[in-house]
Amino acid sequence: MKNIKYIKWALCATVALFMGSCIDDDLNNDPTASTQMDPNIQLTTIQLLPSTNSDDWHRYLIYPGGFMNQWSNDWATVNYGGVGQKNDSYFAHMWDVYYPSIIREAVDIVERTRDLPEYQNVHAAGRIVKVENFLRLTDYYGDIPYFGAGKAYYEGIFKPEYDKQEDIYNDFFKELKEAAEQFDSSKPGLTADIYFNGDLNKWKKYANSLRLRIAMRLIKVNPERAKIEAEAAASSGLMTSNADICYVQHDNVQAEFAASSNGIANRMLRDRSSTFRITSELIGTLESMNDPRLLFYGGSYLEDDVRTDITPLLLAYYGKYKDFTLPAQQFSWSYDKPFEDIKPLSEITLNINGTDTKVSALLQYMQPSKLVSKPGSPYIRMSYAEVEFLLADAVQRGYNVGGTASSHYKAGLEAAVRQWTLFGASINEPTLTTFLNSNILTSGNELNQINTQLWVLHFLNPFETWANWRRTGLPVNQVKFHNYHAGNQSGGQTPRRVQYPVSEQTSNPD
C-alpha cells in the first residue's frame, strides 16, 4: 500500500516552492527561493501535480478526450472536442499549467541534484519524470521549447527556442537509458516516492517501459529507430506484472479543487450527478467481447444520496447495454440523428425497490461508474497491460522482443482486467477465464485488435488514447468524426495536434 503521507508532504513542498521565505537578512539571497528544499519531496510534488486538478482534467477531456469517442454529453467535451471547434483557452491550458509548475520543478530537480552522490537516485528519477511530462507536451503541441525550457535561473534563458520533436525524442531515449543505468542501491534511496515507494528496480522497469512507449510512437516516421529502441528497451527489462504499474494513489476527498484527490474523478462526478456519459462505441466494444470491465467502467444511477444502481433493471428492459448508451459527439438533449441501431431514449418507468419510478433518458444513459468517479481512485501513469499490448504490436511488426503476439495480447488482456483491483473491483475468475479464452488474435486483424485494446485500456488517459491512435490509425471503427453538428473547424478530420497558445505570439515571437 502506498503511503499517503507523501502526498501531504508534496502539498507542503508546493507551498514552499511557490512562497519561499518572506524575510531574509542577507540581501545576496533570493527571498523567494527555497534553498533547503529536499529534492525527495520535490519529486513527490512532480508525481502528484498532473492528476489532481479537476479543472485541468476537464480541459484535457475536451482536447484530446473529445477526439477519441469515449466520452459524450458533457457540453464542452462535445461542442469543442467532439464537434472539432477551436477554443484558444482550451488549446493553451496544458502549456499554461505544465511549463510554470510541473516542467519547472522537473528541470529544477534534475539540475539541483546533478553530480551530487547523495542524490544520485533522486537525479535518475527526476530525469524520468521530466521525460514523462515533456512527452505529454510534445505529443500535444509538436515542436516545443525543451532543451532550454526551465533554465531561466540556471542559464538565464527567458525565451527558450522551440526544438524539433525529432531532437526531443532522441534526447528522451538517451535520458531514459542513462537514468535506468544510473540507479544505484548502494547510494541513498528515494524517501518520498509515491510511484514505487522507493523500489529502484521498479523505477528501472518504468524507464525501460516508457522507452518502449516512445519507440512505438515512431513506427511510421522512423521505423528503423523504432525497432532499435523497442528491442533495446525490451532487452533492458520491462514491467513484468501488475505489481510494476506506475500509479499515484489519491486521497478520497470529493472537492472541485482538492489538492490530493483524483482530478478526473472529481470532474466526472459533481455532488450526486455527472454530465459525462460513456459512449456507444466504447460500451459496444466491451459488450461484443463479454469484457468483465464493462461494469467497472460504467453504469446507470439515480441522483439520490447513494446513486442507486439501476443498470441491471435497464439491461432487463432493453436487452443490451449498448441500447442505453449515448453515441460519441451527441448530447442527450439534442440528439441529431440515430447512430447505427442506437435510438434516442425517452423517459420510462421502472420498479425500483418496490416503487414504480419514472427515470429520465439522461439517467438511463451509462455514466462513469462508482469506481471511476471515486476521488480516492488511483491515477495510472503507465500500466503493465500497456507494455504487453505494445510488445504484441512490436512482435506483429517483426521486432525481436521475445514471445509471440498472441501470448503478449493475452497477457495484456488479463492484466488490463486485473488492474481494476487497484480501484476496488472484485475479479470473477471464471468470467475472466472465459473472456480470455474467447478473445484471441485473429489472423489478418491482429494490429486492429491490439490497438483496439489500447484504446479501451486508456479511456481514463485521453493523451495516450490520442497518441496511440495517431501512430496507428487504429481502431478503425471507433475513432472518427461523425460531423453530426455544424461548426466543425478541422475539415471533418480528427486533429493530430492542437495549436500553440496565442500568448506565445506576443511573449515569445521569435
Short mmCIF file of C-alpha atoms in Angstrom, two decimals:
data_model
loop_
_atom_site.label_atom_id
_atom_site.label_comp_id
_atom_site.label_asym_id
_atom_site.label_seq_id
_atom_site.Cartn_x
_atom_site.Cartn_y
_atom_site.Cartn_z
CA MET A 1 0.00 0.00 0.00
CA LYS A 2 1.38 3.38 -0.92
CA ASN A 3 1.92 5.82 1.91
CA ILE A 4 -0.48 8.76 1.50
CA LYS A 5 1.60 10.87 3.88
CA TYR A 6 3.90 11.60 0.92
CA ILE A 7 1.02 13.46 -0.69
CA LYS A 8 0.74 15.69 2.38
CA TRP A 9 4.49 16.37 2.16
CA ALA A 10 4.11 17.23 -1.50
CA LEU A 11 1.48 19.83 -0.72
CA CYS A 12 3.77 21.45 1.82
CA ALA A 13 6.58 21.32 -0.73
CA THR A 14 4.43 23.01 -3.35
CA VAL A 15 3.57 25.84 -0.97
CA ALA A 16 7.21 26.26 -0.05
CA LEU A 17 8.33 26.27 -3.66
CA PHE A 18 5.85 28.99 -4.61
CA MET A 19 6.06 31.16 -1.49
CA GLY A 20 9.52 30.59 -0.09
CA SER A 21 10.84 32.84 2.66
CA CYS A 22 9.23 36.21 3.38
CA ILE A 23 12.20 37.80 5.18
CA ASP A 24 15.92 37.34 4.56
CA ASP A 25 18.59 39.42 6.24
CA ASP A 26 21.16 38.54 3.57
CA LEU A 27 20.46 40.69 0.50
CA ASN A 28 22.53 38.31 -1.63
CA ASN A 29 19.95 35.53 -1.10
CA ASP A 30 16.81 35.30 -3.21
CA PRO A 31 13.94 35.75 -0.70
CA THR A 32 11.52 33.88 -2.99
CA ALA A 33 13.64 30.73 -3.32
CA SER A 34 13.83 27.75 -1.01
CA THR A 35 17.47 26.74 -0.67
CA GLN A 36 16.81 23.87 1.73
CA MET A 37 14.11 22.01 -0.19
CA ASP A 38 14.62 18.26 -0.02
CA PRO A 39 14.55 17.06 -3.65
CA ASN A 40 12.81 13.89 -2.48
CA ILE A 41 9.78 15.97 -1.54
CA GLN A 42 10.08 17.89 -4.80
CA LEU A 43 9.88 14.57 -6.65
CA THR A 44 6.63 13.82 -4.84
CA THR A 45 5.21 17.14 -5.97
CA ILE A 46 6.04 16.40 -9.61
CA GLN A 47 4.47 12.96 -9.34
CA LEU A 48 1.28 14.33 -7.81
CA LEU A 49 0.53 17.53 -9.75
CA PRO A 50 -0.56 16.08 -13.14
CA SER A 51 -3.51 14.11 -11.77
CA THR A 52 -5.20 16.23 -9.10
CA ASN A 53 -6.81 19.35 -10.55
CA SER A 54 -10.35 18.75 -11.81
CA ASP A 55 -10.39 21.96 -13.86
CA ASP A 56 -7.24 20.86 -15.70
CA TRP A 57 -8.80 17.49 -16.40
CA HIS A 58 -11.95 18.99 -17.79
CA ARG A 59 -9.79 20.75 -20.39
CA TYR A 60 -7.98 17.50 -21.22
CA LEU A 61 -11.26 15.61 -21.53
CA ILE A 62 -12.17 18.22 -24.16
CA TYR A 63 -8.84 18.22 -26.03
CA PRO A 64 -7.93 15.47 -26.78
CA GLY A 65 -10.62 13.47 -24.95
CA GLY A 66 -13.39 14.70 -27.22
CA PHE A 67 -11.49 13.47 -30.28
CA MET A 68 -11.38 9.85 -29.16
CA ASN A 69 -15.10 8.92 -28.91
CA GLN A 70 -15.05 7.54 -25.39
CA TRP A 71 -16.98 10.26 -23.57
CA SER A 72 -20.05 12.20 -24.60
CA ASN A 73 -22.79 14.57 -23.35
CA ASP A 74 -20.56 16.94 -21.36
CA TRP A 75 -21.16 20.22 -23.19
CA ALA A 76 -17.61 21.40 -23.81
CA THR A 77 -16.28 17.90 -24.48
CA VAL A 78 -18.79 17.51 -27.30
CA ASN A 79 -19.07 21.09 -28.53
CA TYR A 80 -15.33 21.71 -28.81
CA GLY A 81 -13.60 18.34 -28.82
CA GLY A 82 -16.29 16.18 -30.40
CA VAL A 83 -17.50 18.73 -32.90
CA GLY A 84 -13.99 19.97 -33.64
CA GLN A 85 -14.20 23.66 -32.81
CA LYS A 86 -11.27 25.85 -31.85
CA ASN A 87 -11.01 27.36 -28.39
CA ASP A 88 -7.80 29.26 -27.72
CA SER A 89 -8.15 28.99 -23.96
CA TYR A 90 -8.54 25.22 -24.06
CA PHE A 91 -5.65 24.91 -26.53
CA ALA A 92 -3.39 26.84 -24.16
CA HIS A 93 -4.36 25.09 -20.94
CA MET A 94 -1.72 22.37 -20.85
CA TRP A 95 1.00 24.83 -21.84
CA ASP A 96 -0.05 27.28 -19.14
CA VAL A 97 -0.24 24.56 -16.48
CA TYR A 98 2.79 22.41 -17.27
CA TYR A 99 5.55 24.91 -18.01
CA PRO A 100 5.22 27.14 -14.91
CA SER A 101 4.83 24.25 -12.45
CA ILE A 102 5.45 20.65 -13.47
CA ILE A 103 8.17 21.32 -16.03
CA ARG A 104 9.84 23.99 -13.92
CA GLU A 105 10.10 21.63 -10.96
CA ALA A 106 11.20 18.67 -13.10
CA VAL A 107 14.01 20.68 -14.67
CA ASP A 108 14.98 22.09 -11.28
CA ILE A 109 15.23 18.71 -9.57
CA VAL A 110 17.46 17.39 -12.35
CA GLU A 111 19.72 20.45 -12.27
CA ARG A 112 19.91 20.71 -8.46
CA THR A 113 20.87 17.06 -7.95
CA ARG A 114 23.35 16.82 -10.80
CA ASP A 115 26.74 15.40 -9.67
CA LEU A 116 25.60 15.04 -6.05
CA PRO A 117 26.29 11.43 -4.97
CA GLU A 118 23.82 11.61 -2.08
CA TYR A 119 21.05 12.38 -4.57
CA GLN A 120 22.12 10.11 -7.41
CA ASN A 121 18.90 8.09 -7.30
CA VAL A 122 16.75 11.19 -6.99
CA HIS A 123 18.53 12.61 -10.00
CA ALA A 124 17.78 9.47 -12.03
CA ALA A 125 14.10 9.53 -11.02
CA GLY A 126 13.96 13.24 -11.84
CA ARG A 127 15.21 12.57 -15.36
CA ILE A 128 12.43 10.03 -15.86
CA VAL A 129 9.59 12.26 -14.62
CA LYS A 130 11.00 15.07 -16.72
CA VAL A 131 10.70 12.85 -19.80
CA GLU A 132 7.20 11.60 -18.95
CA ASN A 133 5.86 15.15 -18.66
CA PHE A 134 7.70 16.61 -21.63
CA LEU A 135 6.44 13.65 -23.68
CA ARG A 136 2.89 14.73 -22.98
CA LEU A 137 3.68 18.32 -24.02
CA THR A 138 5.42 17.49 -27.29
CA ASP A 139 2.76 14.94 -28.24
CA TYR A 140 0.17 17.64 -27.64
CA TYR A 141 1.83 20.56 -29.47
CA GLY A 142 4.64 19.18 -31.64
CA ASP A 143 7.86 21.23 -31.63
CA ILE A 144 8.19 22.87 -28.21
CA PRO A 145 10.81 24.56 -26.01
CA TYR A 146 12.69 21.63 -24.47
CA PHE A 147 16.45 21.91 -24.11
CA GLY A 148 16.27 25.48 -22.83
CA ALA A 149 12.94 25.24 -21.01
CA GLY A 150 13.02 25.86 -17.27
CA LYS A 151 16.57 27.19 -17.47
CA ALA A 152 15.93 30.85 -16.61
CA TYR A 153 17.59 30.50 -13.19
CA TYR A 154 20.40 28.17 -14.26
CA GLU A 155 21.33 29.59 -17.66
CA GLY A 156 19.45 32.88 -17.96
CA ILE A 157 17.21 31.56 -20.77
CA PHE A 158 13.98 33.53 -20.56
CA LYS A 159 12.72 32.88 -24.10
CA PRO A 160 13.75 29.32 -24.92
CA GLU A 161 13.90 28.25 -28.54
CA TYR A 162 11.47 25.72 -29.99
CA ASP A 163 13.18 22.38 -30.54
CA LYS A 164 12.28 19.87 -33.22
CA GLN A 165 10.21 16.98 -31.96
CA GLU A 166 12.68 14.54 -33.53
CA ASP A 167 15.51 16.00 -31.47
CA ILE A 168 13.37 15.92 -28.34
CA TYR A 169 12.51 12.26 -28.88
CA ASN A 170 16.17 11.40 -29.42
CA ASP A 171 17.02 13.02 -26.11
CA PHE A 172 14.20 11.10 -24.42
CA PHE A 173 15.85 7.84 -25.44
CA LYS A 174 19.20 8.99 -24.11
CA GLU A 175 17.77 10.24 -20.83
CA LEU A 176 15.76 7.09 -20.12
CA LYS A 177 18.64 4.76 -20.95
CA GLU A 178 21.09 6.67 -18.78
CA ALA A 179 18.60 7.11 -15.92
CA ALA A 180 17.84 3.38 -15.78
CA GLU A 181 21.56 2.62 -15.63
CA GLN A 182 22.18 5.34 -13.03
CA PHE A 183 20.12 3.85 -10.20
CA ASP A 184 22.41 2.50 -7.50
CA SER A 185 21.14 0.64 -4.44
CA SER A 186 24.39 1.42 -2.60
CA LYS A 187 23.51 5.12 -2.62
CA PRO A 188 20.76 6.81 -0.53
CA GLY A 189 17.31 5.82 -1.70
CA LEU A 190 14.14 7.69 -2.53
CA THR A 191 12.40 8.68 0.68
CA ALA A 192 9.12 10.17 -0.55
CA ASP A 193 8.37 8.30 -3.76
CA ILE A 194 4.64 7.80 -4.38
CA TYR A 195 5.11 5.80 -7.58
CA PHE A 196 7.08 2.81 -6.28
CA ASN A 197 7.76 3.53 -2.60
CA GLY A 198 11.48 3.75 -3.30
CA ASP A 199 11.83 0.46 -5.22
CA LEU A 200 14.70 1.22 -7.60
CA ASN A 201 14.18 -1.95 -9.63
CA LYS A 202 10.66 -0.81 -10.45
CA TRP A 203 12.00 2.58 -11.47
CA LYS A 204 14.35 0.86 -13.91
CA LYS A 205 11.48 -1.13 -15.37
CA TYR A 206 9.42 2.02 -15.69
CA ALA A 207 12.22 3.85 -17.52
CA ASN A 208 12.56 0.99 -19.99
CA SER A 209 8.79 0.64 -20.42
CA LEU A 210 8.46 4.36 -21.08
CA ARG A 211 11.25 3.97 -23.63
CA LEU A 212 9.20 1.24 -25.33
CA ARG A 213 6.13 3.51 -25.44
CA ILE A 214 8.14 6.30 -27.07
CA ALA A 215 9.83 3.92 -29.51
CA MET A 216 6.48 2.66 -30.75
CA ARG A 217 5.46 6.26 -31.48
CA LEU A 218 7.98 6.17 -34.35
CA ILE A 219 6.70 3.18 -36.33
CA LYS A 220 5.75 5.38 -39.30
CA VAL A 221 8.07 8.38 -39.11
CA ASN A 222 11.25 6.43 -38.33
CA PRO A 223 10.59 2.67 -38.39
CA GLU A 224 14.26 1.75 -38.17
CA ARG A 225 14.81 3.78 -35.00
CA ALA A 226 11.52 2.47 -33.59
CA LYS A 227 12.72 -1.11 -33.97
CA ILE A 228 16.15 -0.41 -32.46
CA GLU A 229 14.77 1.41 -29.42
CA ALA A 230 11.92 -1.04 -28.82
CA GLU A 231 14.27 -4.02 -28.90
CA ALA A 232 16.77 -2.23 -26.63
CA ALA A 233 14.02 -1.36 -24.15
CA ALA A 234 12.77 -4.95 -24.09
CA SER A 235 16.25 -6.38 -23.55
CA SER A 236 16.90 -3.93 -20.70
CA GLY A 237 13.93 -5.14 -18.63
CA LEU A 238 10.30 -4.03 -18.78
CA MET A 239 7.36 -4.28 -16.39
CA THR A 240 6.58 -7.94 -15.80
CA SER A 241 3.37 -7.87 -13.75
CA ASN A 242 0.72 -5.55 -12.32
CA ALA A 243 2.96 -5.13 -9.29
CA ASP A 244 5.10 -2.89 -11.52
CA ILE A 245 2.30 -0.47 -12.51
CA CYS A 246 3.31 3.19 -12.24
CA TYR A 247 0.46 4.96 -10.46
CA VAL A 248 -0.46 7.56 -7.85
CA GLN A 249 -2.90 6.60 -5.11
CA HIS A 250 -5.11 9.55 -4.14
CA ASP A 251 -6.93 10.67 -1.02
CA ASN A 252 -10.68 10.06 -1.05
CA VAL A 253 -11.74 13.71 -0.83
CA GLN A 254 -14.55 14.95 -3.06
CA ALA A 255 -14.00 18.60 -3.89
CA GLU A 256 -13.61 20.56 -7.09
CA PHE A 257 -10.02 21.56 -6.38
CA ALA A 258 -8.91 19.02 -3.78
CA ALA A 259 -5.13 19.02 -3.91
CA SER A 260 -4.59 15.33 -3.19
CA SER A 261 -7.57 13.52 -4.73
CA ASN A 262 -8.17 12.29 -8.25
CA GLY A 263 -8.95 15.23 -10.53
CA ILE A 264 -10.61 13.07 -13.20
CA ALA A 265 -12.96 11.51 -10.65
CA ASN A 266 -13.80 14.88 -9.13
CA ARG A 267 -14.59 16.25 -12.58
CA MET A 268 -16.66 13.22 -13.55
CA LEU A 269 -18.91 13.46 -10.51
CA ARG A 270 -20.20 16.73 -9.11
CA ASP A 271 -22.16 16.02 -5.92
CA ARG A 272 -24.52 13.19 -6.92
CA SER A 273 -24.60 13.64 -10.68
CA SER A 274 -22.37 13.56 -13.74
CA THR A 275 -22.80 15.22 -17.12
CA PHE A 276 -20.43 12.71 -18.70
CA ARG A 277 -21.75 9.61 -20.47
CA ILE A 278 -19.77 6.63 -21.76
CA THR A 279 -20.22 6.23 -25.49
CA SER A 280 -21.97 3.57 -27.50
CA GLU A 281 -18.65 2.99 -29.26
CA LEU A 282 -16.86 2.06 -26.05
CA ILE A 283 -19.66 0.11 -24.35
CA GLY A 284 -20.46 -1.66 -27.61
CA THR A 285 -16.82 -2.75 -27.95
CA LEU A 286 -16.75 -4.08 -24.40
CA GLU A 287 -20.10 -5.82 -24.75
CA SER A 288 -19.14 -7.51 -28.01
CA MET A 289 -16.26 -9.22 -26.21
CA ASN A 290 -18.17 -10.01 -23.00
CA ASP A 291 -15.50 -7.93 -21.30
CA PRO A 292 -15.60 -8.03 -17.46
CA ARG A 293 -14.52 -4.39 -17.39
CA LEU A 294 -17.82 -3.12 -18.78
CA LEU A 295 -19.37 -2.57 -15.34
CA PHE A 296 -16.05 -1.37 -13.94
CA TYR A 297 -16.19 1.42 -16.49
CA GLY A 298 -19.81 2.50 -16.28
CA GLY A 299 -23.34 2.10 -15.03
CA SER A 300 -26.65 3.93 -14.77
CA TYR A 301 -27.52 5.59 -11.47
CA LEU A 302 -30.20 7.70 -9.86
CA GLU A 303 -29.31 11.08 -8.39
CA ASP A 304 -30.05 10.08 -4.80
CA ASP A 305 -27.64 10.03 -1.87
CA VAL A 306 -26.25 6.60 -2.73
CA ARG A 307 -26.51 6.81 -6.53
CA THR A 308 -28.81 3.80 -6.68
CA ASP A 309 -27.60 1.45 -9.41
CA ILE A 310 -30.34 0.78 -11.96
CA THR A 311 -28.06 -0.86 -14.55
CA PRO A 312 -29.48 -4.41 -14.09
CA LEU A 313 -33.04 -3.11 -14.44
CA LEU A 314 -32.17 -1.28 -17.64
CA LEU A 315 -30.38 -4.33 -19.05
CA ALA A 316 -33.52 -6.39 -18.40
CA TYR A 317 -35.65 -3.68 -20.03
CA TYR A 318 -33.54 -3.14 -23.17
CA GLY A 319 -31.69 -6.44 -23.60
CA LYS A 320 -28.26 -4.94 -24.35
CA TYR A 321 -26.02 -2.46 -22.56
CA LYS A 322 -25.34 -0.64 -25.82
CA ASP A 323 -29.05 0.12 -26.18
CA PHE A 324 -28.92 2.51 -23.23
CA THR A 325 -25.77 4.36 -24.19
CA LEU A 326 -25.18 7.68 -25.92
CA PRO A 327 -23.11 7.84 -29.13
CA ALA A 328 -19.97 9.95 -29.22
CA GLN A 329 -20.35 13.60 -30.23
CA GLN A 330 -24.01 13.61 -29.17
CA PHE A 331 -25.97 15.41 -26.45
CA SER A 332 -28.73 13.70 -24.51
CA TRP A 333 -30.93 16.77 -25.01
CA SER A 334 -30.10 17.37 -28.70
CA TYR A 335 -29.80 14.02 -30.40
CA ASP A 336 -29.31 14.90 -34.07
CA LYS A 337 -29.77 11.54 -35.79
CA PRO A 338 -29.71 7.81 -34.96
CA PHE A 339 -26.33 6.16 -34.66
CA GLU A 340 -26.37 2.73 -36.32
CA ASP A 341 -29.09 0.88 -34.39
CA ILE A 342 -28.99 3.21 -31.36
CA LYS A 343 -32.10 5.35 -30.99
CA PRO A 344 -32.66 8.29 -28.62
CA LEU A 345 -34.08 7.22 -25.26
CA SER A 346 -37.21 8.58 -23.61
CA GLU A 347 -38.50 8.53 -20.05
CA ILE A 348 -39.54 5.09 -18.77
CA THR A 349 -41.00 3.68 -15.54
CA LEU A 350 -39.02 1.10 -13.55
CA ASN A 351 -39.94 -0.73 -10.38
CA ILE A 352 -37.11 0.27 -8.06
CA ASN A 353 -37.13 -1.34 -4.63
CA GLY A 354 -40.88 -1.98 -4.91
CA THR A 355 -41.80 1.50 -6.11
CA ASP A 356 -42.71 2.50 -9.66
CA THR A 357 -40.27 5.27 -10.52
CA LYS A 358 -40.02 7.45 -13.61
CA VAL A 359 -36.46 7.51 -14.95
CA SER A 360 -35.40 10.23 -17.39
CA ALA A 361 -33.42 9.46 -20.51
CA LEU A 362 -30.44 11.32 -19.03
CA LEU A 363 -30.21 8.93 -16.09
CA GLN A 364 -30.55 5.89 -18.32
CA TYR A 365 -27.52 6.66 -20.47
CA MET A 366 -24.48 4.94 -18.95
CA GLN A 367 -22.44 7.14 -16.62
CA PRO A 368 -18.96 6.89 -15.13
CA SER A 369 -19.03 4.01 -12.66
CA LYS A 370 -18.68 4.43 -8.92
CA LEU A 371 -15.14 3.10 -9.27
CA VAL A 372 -14.24 5.70 -11.91
CA SER A 373 -15.84 8.60 -10.03
CA LYS A 374 -14.34 7.80 -6.63
CA PRO A 375 -11.95 10.65 -5.66
CA GLY A 376 -9.65 8.17 -3.92
CA SER A 377 -9.13 6.15 -7.09
CA PRO A 378 -5.61 5.80 -8.49
CA TYR A 379 -4.20 7.57 -11.50
CA ILE A 380 -2.15 5.22 -13.69
CA ARG A 381 0.80 6.79 -15.48
CA MET A 382 1.73 3.53 -17.20
CA SER A 383 0.44 0.00 -16.79
CA TYR A 384 1.87 -3.45 -17.31
CA ALA A 385 -1.11 -4.13 -19.62
CA GLU A 386 0.07 -1.34 -21.93
CA VAL A 387 3.55 -2.85 -22.04
CA GLU A 388 2.14 -6.21 -23.08
CA PHE A 389 -0.04 -4.71 -25.80
CA LEU A 390 2.90 -2.70 -27.13
CA LEU A 391 5.00 -5.86 -27.18
CA ALA A 392 2.24 -7.66 -29.07
CA ASP A 393 2.23 -4.79 -31.59
CA ALA A 394 6.03 -4.93 -31.84
CA VAL A 395 6.13 -8.70 -32.43
CA GLN A 396 3.44 -8.37 -35.08
CA ARG A 397 5.71 -5.89 -36.89
CA GLY A 398 8.65 -8.29 -36.77
CA TYR A 399 10.59 -6.84 -33.82
CA ASN A 400 12.79 -9.13 -31.75
CA VAL A 401 11.32 -8.51 -28.31
CA GLY A 402 10.57 -12.10 -27.28
CA GLY A 403 7.31 -14.00 -27.06
CA THR A 404 4.52 -14.11 -29.60
CA ALA A 405 1.90 -11.54 -30.46
CA SER A 406 -0.79 -13.89 -29.14
CA SER A 407 0.93 -14.50 -25.80
CA HIS A 408 1.54 -10.80 -25.22
CA TYR A 409 -2.02 -9.97 -26.24
CA LYS A 410 -3.49 -12.48 -23.80
CA ALA A 411 -1.21 -11.25 -21.01
CA GLY A 412 -2.27 -7.68 -21.76
CA LEU A 413 -5.96 -8.57 -21.62
CA GLU A 414 -5.60 -10.30 -18.28
CA ALA A 415 -3.52 -7.51 -16.78
CA ALA A 416 -5.99 -4.90 -18.07
CA VAL A 417 -8.82 -6.58 -16.17
CA ARG A 418 -6.85 -7.33 -13.02
CA GLN A 419 -5.51 -3.79 -12.66
CA TRP A 420 -9.03 -2.74 -11.66
CA THR A 421 -8.41 -4.25 -8.23
CA LEU A 422 -6.46 -1.03 -7.62
CA PHE A 423 -9.80 0.77 -7.97
CA GLY A 424 -11.55 -1.65 -5.59
CA ALA A 425 -13.07 -4.02 -8.17
CA SER A 426 -13.54 -7.73 -7.50
CA ILE A 427 -12.49 -10.12 -10.26
CA ASN A 428 -14.72 -13.10 -11.06
CA GLU A 429 -12.17 -15.75 -12.03
CA PRO A 430 -14.45 -17.99 -14.19
CA THR A 431 -15.71 -14.93 -16.07
CA LEU A 432 -12.15 -13.74 -16.65
CA THR A 433 -11.07 -17.18 -17.89
CA THR A 434 -13.97 -17.32 -20.33
CA PHE A 435 -13.17 -13.82 -21.55
CA LEU A 436 -9.51 -14.65 -22.19
CA ASN A 437 -10.27 -17.91 -23.97
CA SER A 438 -12.89 -16.36 -26.23
CA ASN A 439 -10.88 -13.31 -27.28
CA ILE A 440 -7.80 -14.35 -29.21
CA LEU A 441 -5.96 -12.70 -32.06
CA THR A 442 -7.46 -13.31 -35.49
CA SER A 443 -5.18 -13.72 -38.47
CA GLY A 444 -5.16 -10.61 -40.63
CA ASN A 445 -6.73 -8.43 -37.93
CA GLU A 446 -4.04 -8.54 -35.27
CA LEU A 447 -2.95 -4.90 -35.24
CA ASN A 448 -6.51 -3.63 -35.17
CA GLN A 449 -7.36 -5.93 -32.25
CA ILE A 450 -4.23 -4.97 -30.31
CA ASN A 451 -4.77 -1.26 -30.77
CA THR A 452 -8.47 -1.51 -30.06
CA GLN A 453 -7.44 -2.87 -26.69
CA LEU A 454 -5.07 0.06 -26.16
CA TRP A 455 -7.99 2.37 -26.98
CA VAL A 456 -10.13 0.57 -24.38
CA LEU A 457 -7.30 0.48 -21.83
CA HIS A 458 -6.60 4.22 -21.94
CA PHE A 459 -10.12 5.55 -21.55
CA LEU A 460 -9.04 7.49 -18.43
CA ASN A 461 -5.91 8.71 -20.21
CA PRO A 462 -7.01 10.62 -23.34
CA PHE A 463 -3.41 11.67 -24.07
CA GLU A 464 -2.33 8.09 -24.62
CA THR A 465 -5.54 7.17 -26.45
CA TRP A 466 -4.92 10.02 -28.88
CA ALA A 467 -1.18 9.39 -29.24
CA ASN A 468 -1.68 5.70 -29.92
CA TRP A 469 -4.40 6.38 -32.48
CA ARG A 470 -2.17 8.87 -34.28
CA ARG A 471 0.70 6.42 -34.59
CA THR A 472 -1.51 3.60 -35.93
CA GLY A 473 -4.80 5.00 -37.21
CA LEU A 474 -6.42 2.24 -35.15
CA PRO A 475 -9.03 1.24 -34.12
CA VAL A 476 -10.67 1.82 -37.49
CA ASN A 477 -14.33 1.89 -36.47
CA GLN A 478 -14.40 3.55 -33.06
CA VAL A 479 -12.42 6.75 -33.70
CA LYS A 480 -13.77 9.14 -36.32
CA PHE A 481 -15.61 12.42 -36.57
CA HIS A 482 -19.29 11.85 -37.31
CA ASN A 483 -19.87 15.54 -38.11
CA TYR A 484 -23.39 15.45 -36.70
CA HIS A 485 -23.24 19.11 -35.76
CA ALA A 486 -22.50 22.28 -37.68
CA GLY A 487 -19.37 24.22 -36.79
CA ASN A 488 -16.58 21.71 -37.42
CA GLN A 489 -13.30 23.55 -38.00
CA SER A 490 -11.00 20.61 -38.70
CA GLY A 491 -12.25 19.74 -42.17
CA GLY A 492 -14.14 16.82 -40.69
CA GLN A 493 -10.89 15.10 -39.69
CA THR A 494 -9.66 14.11 -36.23
CA PRO A 495 -6.96 16.64 -35.25
CA ARG A 496 -3.40 15.40 -34.94
CA ARG A 497 -2.17 18.17 -32.64
CA VAL A 498 -3.54 21.32 -31.04
CA GLN A 499 -2.48 24.87 -31.74
CA TYR A 500 0.09 26.83 -29.75
CA PRO A 501 -1.24 29.37 -27.24
CA VAL A 502 -1.98 32.78 -28.71
CA SER A 503 0.12 34.29 -25.94
CA GLU A 504 3.23 32.75 -27.50
CA GLN A 505 2.84 35.09 -30.46
CA THR A 506 3.44 38.08 -28.19
CA SER A 507 5.57 36.72 -25.33
CA ASN A 508 7.93 34.64 -27.48
CA PRO A 509 7.58 35.88 -31.09
CA ASP A 510 11.00 34.66 -32.28
#
